[in-house]
PDB file of N, CA and C in Angstrom:
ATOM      1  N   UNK E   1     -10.485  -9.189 -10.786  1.00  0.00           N
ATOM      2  CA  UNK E   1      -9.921  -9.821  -9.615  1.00  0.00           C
ATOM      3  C   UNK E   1      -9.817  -8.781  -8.484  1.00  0.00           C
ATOM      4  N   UNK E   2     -10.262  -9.383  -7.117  1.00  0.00           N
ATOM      5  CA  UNK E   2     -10.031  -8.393  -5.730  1.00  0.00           C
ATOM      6  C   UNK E   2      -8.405  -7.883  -5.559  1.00  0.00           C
ATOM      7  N   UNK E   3      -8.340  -6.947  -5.751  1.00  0.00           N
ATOM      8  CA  UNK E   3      -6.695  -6.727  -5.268  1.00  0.00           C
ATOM      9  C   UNK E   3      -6.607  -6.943  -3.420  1.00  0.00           C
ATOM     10  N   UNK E   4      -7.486  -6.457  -2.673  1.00  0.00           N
ATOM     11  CA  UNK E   4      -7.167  -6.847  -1.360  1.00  0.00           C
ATOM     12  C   UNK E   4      -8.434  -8.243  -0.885  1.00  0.00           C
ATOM     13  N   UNK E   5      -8.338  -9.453  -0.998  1.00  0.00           N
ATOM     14  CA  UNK E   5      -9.524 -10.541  -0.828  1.00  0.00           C
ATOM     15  C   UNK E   5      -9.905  -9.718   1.230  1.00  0.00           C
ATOM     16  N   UNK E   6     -11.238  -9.859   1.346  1.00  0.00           N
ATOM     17  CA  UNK E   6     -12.100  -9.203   2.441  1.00  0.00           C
ATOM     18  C   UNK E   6     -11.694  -9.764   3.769  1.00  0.00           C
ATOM     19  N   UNK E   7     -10.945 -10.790   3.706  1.00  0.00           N
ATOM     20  CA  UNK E   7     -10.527 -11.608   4.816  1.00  0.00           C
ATOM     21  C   UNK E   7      -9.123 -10.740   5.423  1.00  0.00           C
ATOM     22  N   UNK E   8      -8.166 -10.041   4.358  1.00  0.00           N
ATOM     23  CA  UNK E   8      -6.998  -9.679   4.743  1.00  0.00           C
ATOM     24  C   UNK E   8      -7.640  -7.842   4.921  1.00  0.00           C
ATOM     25  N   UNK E   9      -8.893  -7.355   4.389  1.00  0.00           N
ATOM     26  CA  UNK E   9      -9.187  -5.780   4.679  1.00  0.00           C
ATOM     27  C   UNK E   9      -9.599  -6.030   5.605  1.00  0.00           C
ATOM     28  N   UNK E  10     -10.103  -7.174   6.512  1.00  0.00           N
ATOM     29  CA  UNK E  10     -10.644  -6.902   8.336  1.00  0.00           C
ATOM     30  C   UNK E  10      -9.496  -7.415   9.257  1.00  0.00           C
ATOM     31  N   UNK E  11      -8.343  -7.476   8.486  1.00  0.00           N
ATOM     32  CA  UNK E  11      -7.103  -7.136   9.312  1.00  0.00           C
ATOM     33  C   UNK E  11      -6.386  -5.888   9.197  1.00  0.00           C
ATOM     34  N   UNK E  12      -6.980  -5.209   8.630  1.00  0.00           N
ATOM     35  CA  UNK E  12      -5.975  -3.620   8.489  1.00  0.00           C
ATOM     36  C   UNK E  12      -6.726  -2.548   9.831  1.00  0.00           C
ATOM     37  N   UNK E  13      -5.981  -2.039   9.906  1.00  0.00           N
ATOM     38  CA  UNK E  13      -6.265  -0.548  10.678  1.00  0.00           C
ATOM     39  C   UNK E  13      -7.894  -0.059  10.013  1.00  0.00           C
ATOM     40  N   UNK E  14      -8.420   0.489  10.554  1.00  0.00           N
ATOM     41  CA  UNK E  14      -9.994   1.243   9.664  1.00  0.00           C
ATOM     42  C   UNK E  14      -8.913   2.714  10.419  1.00  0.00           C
ATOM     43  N   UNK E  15      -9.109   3.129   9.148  1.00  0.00           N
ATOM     44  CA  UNK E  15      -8.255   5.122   8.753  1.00  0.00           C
ATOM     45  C   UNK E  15      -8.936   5.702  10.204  1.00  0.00           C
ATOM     46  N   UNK E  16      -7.489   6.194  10.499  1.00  0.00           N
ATOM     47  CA  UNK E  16      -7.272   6.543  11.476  1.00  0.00           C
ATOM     48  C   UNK E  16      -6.819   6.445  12.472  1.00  0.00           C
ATOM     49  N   UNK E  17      -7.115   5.171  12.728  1.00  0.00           N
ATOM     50  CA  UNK E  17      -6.342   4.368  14.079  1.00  0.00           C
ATOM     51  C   UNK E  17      -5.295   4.327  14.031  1.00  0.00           C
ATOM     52  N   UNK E  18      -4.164   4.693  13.657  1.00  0.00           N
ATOM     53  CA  UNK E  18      -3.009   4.414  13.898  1.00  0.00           C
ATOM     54  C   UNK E  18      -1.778   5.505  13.715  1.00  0.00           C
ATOM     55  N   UNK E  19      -3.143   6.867  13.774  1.00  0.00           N
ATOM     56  CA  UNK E  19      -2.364   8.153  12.871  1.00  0.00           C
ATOM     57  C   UNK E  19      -1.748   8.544  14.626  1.00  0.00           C
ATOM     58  N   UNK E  20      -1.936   7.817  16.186  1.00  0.00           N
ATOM     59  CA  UNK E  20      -0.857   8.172  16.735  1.00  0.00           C
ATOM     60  C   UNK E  20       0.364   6.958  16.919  1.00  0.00           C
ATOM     61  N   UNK E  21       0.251   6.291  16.471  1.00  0.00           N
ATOM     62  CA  UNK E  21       1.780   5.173  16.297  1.00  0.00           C
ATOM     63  C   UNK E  21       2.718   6.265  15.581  1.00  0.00           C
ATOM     64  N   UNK E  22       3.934   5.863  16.561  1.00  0.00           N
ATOM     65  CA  UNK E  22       5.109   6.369  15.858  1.00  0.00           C
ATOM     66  C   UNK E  22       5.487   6.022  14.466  1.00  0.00           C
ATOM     67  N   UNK E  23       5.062   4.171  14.651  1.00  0.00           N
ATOM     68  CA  UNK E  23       5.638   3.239  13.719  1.00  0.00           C
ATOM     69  C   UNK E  23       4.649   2.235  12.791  1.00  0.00           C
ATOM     70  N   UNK E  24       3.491   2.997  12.517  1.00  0.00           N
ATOM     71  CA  UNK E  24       2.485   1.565  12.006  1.00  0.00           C
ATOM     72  C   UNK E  24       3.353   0.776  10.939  1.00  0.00           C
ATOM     73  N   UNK E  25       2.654  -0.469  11.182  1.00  0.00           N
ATOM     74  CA  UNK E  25       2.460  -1.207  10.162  1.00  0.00           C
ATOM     75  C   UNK E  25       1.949  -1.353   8.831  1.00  0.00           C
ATOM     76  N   UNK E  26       2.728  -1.903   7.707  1.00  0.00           N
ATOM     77  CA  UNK E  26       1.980  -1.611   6.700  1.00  0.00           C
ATOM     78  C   UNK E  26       1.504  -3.394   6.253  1.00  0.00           C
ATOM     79  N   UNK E  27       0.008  -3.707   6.199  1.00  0.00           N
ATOM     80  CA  UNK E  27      -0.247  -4.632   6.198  1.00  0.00           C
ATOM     81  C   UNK E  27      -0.141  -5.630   4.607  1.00  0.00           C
ATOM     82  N   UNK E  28      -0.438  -4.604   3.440  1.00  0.00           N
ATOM     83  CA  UNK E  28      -0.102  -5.208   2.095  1.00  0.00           C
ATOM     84  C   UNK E  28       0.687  -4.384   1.529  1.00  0.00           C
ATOM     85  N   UNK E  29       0.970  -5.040   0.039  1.00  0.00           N
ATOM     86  CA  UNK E  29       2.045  -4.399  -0.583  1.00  0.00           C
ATOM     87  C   UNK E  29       1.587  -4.476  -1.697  1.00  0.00           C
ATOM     88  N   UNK E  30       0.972  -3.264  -2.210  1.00  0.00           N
ATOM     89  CA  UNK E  30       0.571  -3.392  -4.456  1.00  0.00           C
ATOM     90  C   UNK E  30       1.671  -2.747  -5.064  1.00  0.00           C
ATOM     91  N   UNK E  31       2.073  -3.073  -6.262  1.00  0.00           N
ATOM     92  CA  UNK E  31       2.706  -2.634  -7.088  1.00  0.00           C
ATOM     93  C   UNK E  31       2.231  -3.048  -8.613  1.00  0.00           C
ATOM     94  N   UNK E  32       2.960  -2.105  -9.296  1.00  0.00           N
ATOM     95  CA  UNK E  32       3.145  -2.256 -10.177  1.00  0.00           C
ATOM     96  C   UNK E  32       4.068  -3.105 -11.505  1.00  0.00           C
ATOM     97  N   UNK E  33       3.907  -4.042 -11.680  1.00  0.00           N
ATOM     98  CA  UNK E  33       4.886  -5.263 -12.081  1.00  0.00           C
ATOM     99  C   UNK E  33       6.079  -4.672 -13.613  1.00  0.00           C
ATOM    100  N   UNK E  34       5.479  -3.661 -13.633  1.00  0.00           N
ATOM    101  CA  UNK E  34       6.346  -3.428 -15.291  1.00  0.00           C
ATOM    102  C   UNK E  34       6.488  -1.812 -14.790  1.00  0.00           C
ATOM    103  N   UNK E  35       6.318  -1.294 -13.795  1.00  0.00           N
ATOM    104  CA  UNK E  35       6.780  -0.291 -12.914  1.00  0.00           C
ATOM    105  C   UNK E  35       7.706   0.172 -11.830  1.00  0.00           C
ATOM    106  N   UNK E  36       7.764   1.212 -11.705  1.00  0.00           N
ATOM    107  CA  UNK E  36       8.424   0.857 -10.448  1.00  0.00           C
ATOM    108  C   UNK E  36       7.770   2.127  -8.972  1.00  0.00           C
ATOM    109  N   UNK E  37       6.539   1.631  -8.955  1.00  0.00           N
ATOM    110  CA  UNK E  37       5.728   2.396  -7.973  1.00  0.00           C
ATOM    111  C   UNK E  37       5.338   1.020  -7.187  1.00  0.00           C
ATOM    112  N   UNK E  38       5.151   1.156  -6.086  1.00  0.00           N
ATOM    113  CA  UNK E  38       4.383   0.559  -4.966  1.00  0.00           C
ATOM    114  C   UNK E  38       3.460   1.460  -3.435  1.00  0.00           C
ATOM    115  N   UNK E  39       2.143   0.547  -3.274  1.00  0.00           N
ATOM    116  CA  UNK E  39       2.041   1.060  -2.489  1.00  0.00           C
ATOM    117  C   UNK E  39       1.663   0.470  -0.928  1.00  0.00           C
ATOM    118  N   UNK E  40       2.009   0.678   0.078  1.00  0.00           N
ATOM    119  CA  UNK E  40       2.295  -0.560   1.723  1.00  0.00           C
ATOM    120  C   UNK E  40       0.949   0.414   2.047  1.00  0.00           C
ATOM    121  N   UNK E  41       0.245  -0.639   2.798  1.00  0.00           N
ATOM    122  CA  UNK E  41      -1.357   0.110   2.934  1.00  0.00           C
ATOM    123  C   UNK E  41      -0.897   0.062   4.880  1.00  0.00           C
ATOM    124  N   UNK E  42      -1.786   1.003   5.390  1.00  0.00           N
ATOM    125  CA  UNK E  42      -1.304   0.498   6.544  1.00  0.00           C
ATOM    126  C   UNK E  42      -2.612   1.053   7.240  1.00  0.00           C
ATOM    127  N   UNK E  43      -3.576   1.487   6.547  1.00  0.00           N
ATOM    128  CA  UNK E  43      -5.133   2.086   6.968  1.00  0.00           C
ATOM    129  C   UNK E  43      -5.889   1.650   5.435  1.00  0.00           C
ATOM    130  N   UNK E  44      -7.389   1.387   6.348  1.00  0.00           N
ATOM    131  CA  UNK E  44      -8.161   1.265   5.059  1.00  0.00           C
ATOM    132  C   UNK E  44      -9.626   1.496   5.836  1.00  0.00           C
ATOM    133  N   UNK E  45     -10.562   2.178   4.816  1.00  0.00           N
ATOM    134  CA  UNK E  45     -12.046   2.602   4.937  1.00  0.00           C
ATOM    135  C   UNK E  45     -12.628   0.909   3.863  1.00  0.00           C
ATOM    136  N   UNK E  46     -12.828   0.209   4.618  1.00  0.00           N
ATOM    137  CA  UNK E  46     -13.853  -0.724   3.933  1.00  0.00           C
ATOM    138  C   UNK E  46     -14.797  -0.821   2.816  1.00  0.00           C
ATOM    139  N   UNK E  47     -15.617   0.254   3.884  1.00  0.00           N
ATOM    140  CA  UNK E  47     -16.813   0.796   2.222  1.00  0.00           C
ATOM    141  C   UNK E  47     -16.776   1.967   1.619  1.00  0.00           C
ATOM    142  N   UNK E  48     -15.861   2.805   1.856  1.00  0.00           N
ATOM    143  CA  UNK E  48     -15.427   3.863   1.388  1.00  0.00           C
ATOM    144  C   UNK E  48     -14.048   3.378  -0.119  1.00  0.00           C
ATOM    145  N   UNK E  49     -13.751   2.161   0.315  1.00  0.00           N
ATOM    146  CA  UNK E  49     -12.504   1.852  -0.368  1.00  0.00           C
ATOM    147  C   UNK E  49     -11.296   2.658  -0.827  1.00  0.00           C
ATOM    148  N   UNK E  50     -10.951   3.762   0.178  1.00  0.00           N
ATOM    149  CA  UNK E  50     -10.005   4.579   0.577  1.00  0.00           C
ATOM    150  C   UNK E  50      -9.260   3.502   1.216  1.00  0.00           C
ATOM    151  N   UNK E  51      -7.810   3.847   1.054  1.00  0.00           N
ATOM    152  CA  UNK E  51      -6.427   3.491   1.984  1.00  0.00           C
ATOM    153  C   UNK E  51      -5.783   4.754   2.217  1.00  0.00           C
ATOM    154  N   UNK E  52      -4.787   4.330   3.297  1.00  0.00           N
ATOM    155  CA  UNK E  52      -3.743   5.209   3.814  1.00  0.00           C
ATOM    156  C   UNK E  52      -2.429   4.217   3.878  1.00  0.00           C
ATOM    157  N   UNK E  53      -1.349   4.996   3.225  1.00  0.00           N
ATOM    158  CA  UNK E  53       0.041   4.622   3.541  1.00  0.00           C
ATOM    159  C   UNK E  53       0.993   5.295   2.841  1.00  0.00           C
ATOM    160  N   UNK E  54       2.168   4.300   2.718  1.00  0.00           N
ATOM    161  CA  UNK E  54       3.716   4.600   1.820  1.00  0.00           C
ATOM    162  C   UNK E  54       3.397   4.571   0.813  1.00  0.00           C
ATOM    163  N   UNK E  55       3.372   5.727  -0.377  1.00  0.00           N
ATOM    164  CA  UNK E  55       3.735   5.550  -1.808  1.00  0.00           C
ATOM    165  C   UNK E  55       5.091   5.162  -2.348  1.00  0.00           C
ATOM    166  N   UNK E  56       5.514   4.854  -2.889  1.00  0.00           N
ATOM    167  CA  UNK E  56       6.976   4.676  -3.469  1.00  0.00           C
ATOM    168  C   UNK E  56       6.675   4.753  -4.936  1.00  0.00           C
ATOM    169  N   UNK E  57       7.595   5.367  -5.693  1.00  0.00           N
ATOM    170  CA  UNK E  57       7.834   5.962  -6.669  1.00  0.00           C
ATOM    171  C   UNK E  57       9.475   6.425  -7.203  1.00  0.00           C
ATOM    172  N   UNK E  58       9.266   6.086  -8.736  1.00  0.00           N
ATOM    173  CA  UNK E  58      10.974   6.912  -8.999  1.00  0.00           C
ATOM    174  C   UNK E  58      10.710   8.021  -8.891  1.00  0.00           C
ATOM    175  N   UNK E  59       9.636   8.930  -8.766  1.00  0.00           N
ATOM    176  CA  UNK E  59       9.623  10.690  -8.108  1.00  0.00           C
ATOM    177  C   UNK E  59       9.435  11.209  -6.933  1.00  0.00           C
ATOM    178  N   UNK E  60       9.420   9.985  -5.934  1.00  0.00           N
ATOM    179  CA  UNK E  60       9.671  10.234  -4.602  1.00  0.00           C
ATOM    180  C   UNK E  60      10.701   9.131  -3.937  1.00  0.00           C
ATOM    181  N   UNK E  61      11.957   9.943  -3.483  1.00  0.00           N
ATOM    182  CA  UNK E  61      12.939   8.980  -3.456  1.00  0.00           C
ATOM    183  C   UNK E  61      12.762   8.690  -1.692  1.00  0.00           C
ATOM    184  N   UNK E  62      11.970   9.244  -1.416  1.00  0.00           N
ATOM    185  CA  UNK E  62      11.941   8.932  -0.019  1.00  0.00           C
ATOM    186  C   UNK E  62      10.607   8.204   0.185  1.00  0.00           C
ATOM    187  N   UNK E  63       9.483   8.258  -1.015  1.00  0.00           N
ATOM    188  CA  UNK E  63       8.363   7.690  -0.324  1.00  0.00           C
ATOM    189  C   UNK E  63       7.776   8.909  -0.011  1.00  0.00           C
ATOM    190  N   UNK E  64       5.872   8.866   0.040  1.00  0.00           N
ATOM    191  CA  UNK E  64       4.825   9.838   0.309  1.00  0.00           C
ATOM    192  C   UNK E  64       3.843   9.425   1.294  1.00  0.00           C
ATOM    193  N   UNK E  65       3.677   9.660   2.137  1.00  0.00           N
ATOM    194  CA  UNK E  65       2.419   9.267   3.206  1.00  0.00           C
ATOM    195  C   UNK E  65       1.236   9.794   2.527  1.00  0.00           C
ATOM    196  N   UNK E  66       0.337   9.040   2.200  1.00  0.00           N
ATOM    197  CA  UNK E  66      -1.029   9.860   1.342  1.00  0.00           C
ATOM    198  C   UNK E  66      -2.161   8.427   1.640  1.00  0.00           C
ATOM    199  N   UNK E  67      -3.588   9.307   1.189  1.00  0.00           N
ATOM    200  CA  UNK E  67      -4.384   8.183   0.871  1.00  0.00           C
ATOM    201  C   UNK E  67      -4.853   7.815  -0.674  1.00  0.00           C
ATOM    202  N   UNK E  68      -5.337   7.073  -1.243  1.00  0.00           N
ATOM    203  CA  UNK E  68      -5.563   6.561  -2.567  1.00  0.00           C
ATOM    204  C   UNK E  68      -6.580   5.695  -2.572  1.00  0.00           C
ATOM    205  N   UNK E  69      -7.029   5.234  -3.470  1.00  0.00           N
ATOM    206  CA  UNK E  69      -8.747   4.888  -3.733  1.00  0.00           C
ATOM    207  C   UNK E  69      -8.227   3.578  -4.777  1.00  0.00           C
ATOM    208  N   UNK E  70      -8.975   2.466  -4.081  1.00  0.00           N
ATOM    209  CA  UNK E  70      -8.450   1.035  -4.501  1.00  0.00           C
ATOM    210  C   UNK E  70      -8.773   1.152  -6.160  1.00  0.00           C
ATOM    211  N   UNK E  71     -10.424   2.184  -6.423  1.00  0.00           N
ATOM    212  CA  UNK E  71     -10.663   1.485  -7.627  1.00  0.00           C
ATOM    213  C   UNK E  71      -9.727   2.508  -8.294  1.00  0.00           C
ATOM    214  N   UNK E  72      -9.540   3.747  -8.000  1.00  0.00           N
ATOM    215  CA  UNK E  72      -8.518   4.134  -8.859  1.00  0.00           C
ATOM    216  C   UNK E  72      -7.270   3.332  -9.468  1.00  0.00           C
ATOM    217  N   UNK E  73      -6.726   2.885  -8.537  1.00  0.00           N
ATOM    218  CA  UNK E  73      -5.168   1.959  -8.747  1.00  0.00           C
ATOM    219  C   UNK E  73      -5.386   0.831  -9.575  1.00  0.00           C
ATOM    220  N   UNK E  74      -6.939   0.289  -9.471  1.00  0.00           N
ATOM    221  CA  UNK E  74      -6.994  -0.969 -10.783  1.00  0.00           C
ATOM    222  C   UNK E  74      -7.361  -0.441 -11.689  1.00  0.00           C
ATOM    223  N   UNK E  75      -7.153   0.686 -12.155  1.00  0.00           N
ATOM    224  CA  UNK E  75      -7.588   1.113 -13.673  1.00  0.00           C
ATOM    225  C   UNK E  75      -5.940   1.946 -13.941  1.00  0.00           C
ATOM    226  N   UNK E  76      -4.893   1.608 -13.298  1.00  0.00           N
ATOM    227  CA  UNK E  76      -3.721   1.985 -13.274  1.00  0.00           C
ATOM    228  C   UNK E  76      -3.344   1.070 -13.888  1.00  0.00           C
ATOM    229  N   UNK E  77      -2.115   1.191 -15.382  1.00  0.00           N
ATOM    230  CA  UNK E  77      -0.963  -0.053 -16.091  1.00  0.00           C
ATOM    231  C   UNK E  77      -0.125   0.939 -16.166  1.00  0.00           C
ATOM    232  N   UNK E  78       0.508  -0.369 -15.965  1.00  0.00           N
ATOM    233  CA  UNK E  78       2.416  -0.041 -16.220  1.00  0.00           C
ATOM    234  C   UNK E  78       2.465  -0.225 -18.356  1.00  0.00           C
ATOM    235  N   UNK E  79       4.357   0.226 -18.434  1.00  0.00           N
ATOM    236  CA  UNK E  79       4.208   0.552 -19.378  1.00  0.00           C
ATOM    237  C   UNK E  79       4.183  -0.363 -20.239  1.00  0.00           C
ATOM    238  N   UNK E  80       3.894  -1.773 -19.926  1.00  0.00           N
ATOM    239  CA  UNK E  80       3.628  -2.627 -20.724  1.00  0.00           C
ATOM    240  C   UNK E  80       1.879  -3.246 -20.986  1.00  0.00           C
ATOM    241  N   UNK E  81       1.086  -2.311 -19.964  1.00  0.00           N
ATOM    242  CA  UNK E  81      -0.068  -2.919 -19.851  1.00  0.00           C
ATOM    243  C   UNK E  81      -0.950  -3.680 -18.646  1.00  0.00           C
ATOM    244  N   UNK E  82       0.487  -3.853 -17.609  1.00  0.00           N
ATOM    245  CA  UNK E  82       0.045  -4.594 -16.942  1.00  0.00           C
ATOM    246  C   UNK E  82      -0.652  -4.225 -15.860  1.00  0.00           C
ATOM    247  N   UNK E  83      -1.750  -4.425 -14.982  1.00  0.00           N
ATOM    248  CA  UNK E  83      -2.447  -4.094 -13.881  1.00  0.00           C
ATOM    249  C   UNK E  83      -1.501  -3.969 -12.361  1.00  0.00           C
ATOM    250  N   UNK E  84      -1.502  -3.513 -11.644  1.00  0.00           N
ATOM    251  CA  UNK E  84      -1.353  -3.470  -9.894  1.00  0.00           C
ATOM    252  C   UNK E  84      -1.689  -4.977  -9.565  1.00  0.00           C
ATOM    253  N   UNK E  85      -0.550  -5.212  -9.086  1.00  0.00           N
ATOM    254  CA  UNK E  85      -0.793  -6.684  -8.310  1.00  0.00           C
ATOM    255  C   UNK E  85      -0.846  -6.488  -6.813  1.00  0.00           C
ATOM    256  N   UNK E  86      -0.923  -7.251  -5.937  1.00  0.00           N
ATOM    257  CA  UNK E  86      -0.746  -7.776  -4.588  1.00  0.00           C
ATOM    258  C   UNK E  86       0.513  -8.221  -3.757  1.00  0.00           C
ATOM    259  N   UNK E  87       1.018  -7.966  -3.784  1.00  0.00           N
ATOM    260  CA  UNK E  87       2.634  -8.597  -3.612  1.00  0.00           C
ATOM    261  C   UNK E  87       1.953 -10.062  -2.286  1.00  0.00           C
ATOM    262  N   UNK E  88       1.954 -11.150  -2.790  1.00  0.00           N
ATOM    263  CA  UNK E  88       1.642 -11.872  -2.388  1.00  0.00           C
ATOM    264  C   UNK E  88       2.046 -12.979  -1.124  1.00  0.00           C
ATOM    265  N   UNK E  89       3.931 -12.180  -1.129  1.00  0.00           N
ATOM    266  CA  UNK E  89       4.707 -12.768  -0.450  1.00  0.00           C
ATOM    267  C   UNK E  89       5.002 -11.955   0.694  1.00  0.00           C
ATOM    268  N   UNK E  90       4.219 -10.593   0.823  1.00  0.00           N
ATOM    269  CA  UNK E  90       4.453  -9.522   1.430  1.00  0.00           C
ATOM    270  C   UNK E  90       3.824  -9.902   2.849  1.00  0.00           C
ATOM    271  N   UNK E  91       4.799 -10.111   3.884  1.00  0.00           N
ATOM    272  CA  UNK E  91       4.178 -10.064   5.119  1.00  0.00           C
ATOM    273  C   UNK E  91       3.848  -8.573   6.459  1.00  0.00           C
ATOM    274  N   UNK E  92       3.421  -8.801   6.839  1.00  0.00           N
ATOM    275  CA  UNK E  92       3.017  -7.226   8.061  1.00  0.00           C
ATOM    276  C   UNK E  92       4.526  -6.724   8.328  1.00  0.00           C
ATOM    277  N   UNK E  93       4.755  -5.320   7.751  1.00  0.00           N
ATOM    278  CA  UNK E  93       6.217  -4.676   7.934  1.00  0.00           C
ATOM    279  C   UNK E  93       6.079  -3.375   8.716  1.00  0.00           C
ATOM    280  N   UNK E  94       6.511  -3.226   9.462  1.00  0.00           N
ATOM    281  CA  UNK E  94       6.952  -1.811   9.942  1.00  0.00           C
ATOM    282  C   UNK E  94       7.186  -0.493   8.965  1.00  0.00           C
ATOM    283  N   UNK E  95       6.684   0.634   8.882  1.00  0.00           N
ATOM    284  CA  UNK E  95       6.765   1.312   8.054  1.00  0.00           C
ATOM    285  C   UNK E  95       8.542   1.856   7.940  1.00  0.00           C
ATOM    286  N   UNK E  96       8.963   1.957   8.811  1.00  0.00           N
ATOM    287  CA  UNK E  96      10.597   2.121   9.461  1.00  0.00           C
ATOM    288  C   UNK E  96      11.426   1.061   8.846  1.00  0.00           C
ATOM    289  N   UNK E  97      10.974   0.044   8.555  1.00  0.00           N
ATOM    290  CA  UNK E  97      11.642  -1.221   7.780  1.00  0.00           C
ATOM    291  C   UNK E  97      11.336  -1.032   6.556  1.00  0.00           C
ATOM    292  N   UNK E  98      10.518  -0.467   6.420  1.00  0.00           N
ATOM    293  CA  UNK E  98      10.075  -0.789   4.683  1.00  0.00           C
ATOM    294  C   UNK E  98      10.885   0.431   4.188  1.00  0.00           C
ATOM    295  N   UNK E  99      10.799   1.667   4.968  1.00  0.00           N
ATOM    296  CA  UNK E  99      11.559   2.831   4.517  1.00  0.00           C
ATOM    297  C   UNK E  99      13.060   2.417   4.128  1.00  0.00           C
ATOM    298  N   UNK E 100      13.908   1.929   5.017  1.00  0.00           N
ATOM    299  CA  UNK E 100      15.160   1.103   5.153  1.00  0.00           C
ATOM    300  C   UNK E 100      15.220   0.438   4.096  1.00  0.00           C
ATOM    301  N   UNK E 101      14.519  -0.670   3.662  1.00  0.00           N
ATOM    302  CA  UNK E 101      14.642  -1.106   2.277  1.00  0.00           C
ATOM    303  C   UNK E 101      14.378  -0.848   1.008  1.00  0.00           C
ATOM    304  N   UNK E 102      13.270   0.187   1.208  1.00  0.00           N
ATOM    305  CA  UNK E 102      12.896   0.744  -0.234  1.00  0.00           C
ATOM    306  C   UNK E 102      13.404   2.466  -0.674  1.00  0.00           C
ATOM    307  N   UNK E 103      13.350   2.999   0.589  1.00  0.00           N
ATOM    308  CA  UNK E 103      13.699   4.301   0.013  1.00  0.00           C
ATOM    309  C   UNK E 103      15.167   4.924   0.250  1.00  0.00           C
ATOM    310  N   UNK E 104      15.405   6.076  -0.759  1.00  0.00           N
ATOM    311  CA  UNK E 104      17.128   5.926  -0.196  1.00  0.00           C
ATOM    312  C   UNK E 104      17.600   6.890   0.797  1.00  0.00           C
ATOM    313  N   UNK E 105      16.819   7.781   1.128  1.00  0.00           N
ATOM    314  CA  UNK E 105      16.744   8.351   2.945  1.00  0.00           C
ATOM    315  C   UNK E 105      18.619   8.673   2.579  1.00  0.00           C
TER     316      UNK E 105
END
């Protein structure tokens, strides 16, 4: 299964564009369902299938700005097995909002 369907990757940033915003947006949200990592994409290389954004993690209590490689993350399970989902309910967030709710700053 596509973790990002091609219709919602020609709405993201293409890497780079947005490295002068104070405040990008992070357009999806993957996680891990039997984890507790997520990651808010807020840049993406198309055919490169590189992203840029927020990591969240229980070893980063603030969150990591980094990039990561889609096919890497689907060969990622949690500790029950389960694959990286899509957070499906996840709408376009401010990286400043998402910090506020997810990390403990």
């Amino acid at each position: 299964m596509e973790l990002i369907p091609q219709e919602i990757k020609e709405l993201i940033p293409k890497l780079y564009e947005t490295e002068e915003q104070n405040d990008p947006i992070a357009y999806v949200k993957l996680f891990i369902p039997d984890a507790n990592w997520s990651w808010f994409i807020t840049e993406i290389s198309i055919d490169k299938d590189i992203c840029f954004g927020l990591v969240i993690s229980p070893f980063l209590t603030n969150g990591e700005m980094g990039y990561f490689s889609l096919n890497e993350l689907k060969s990622i399970r949690g500790k029950l097995g389960l694959p990286i989902e899509r957070d499906l309910w996840f709408k376009p967030t401010k990286l400043s909002d998402i910090k506020r709710m997810y990390c403990e700053n």
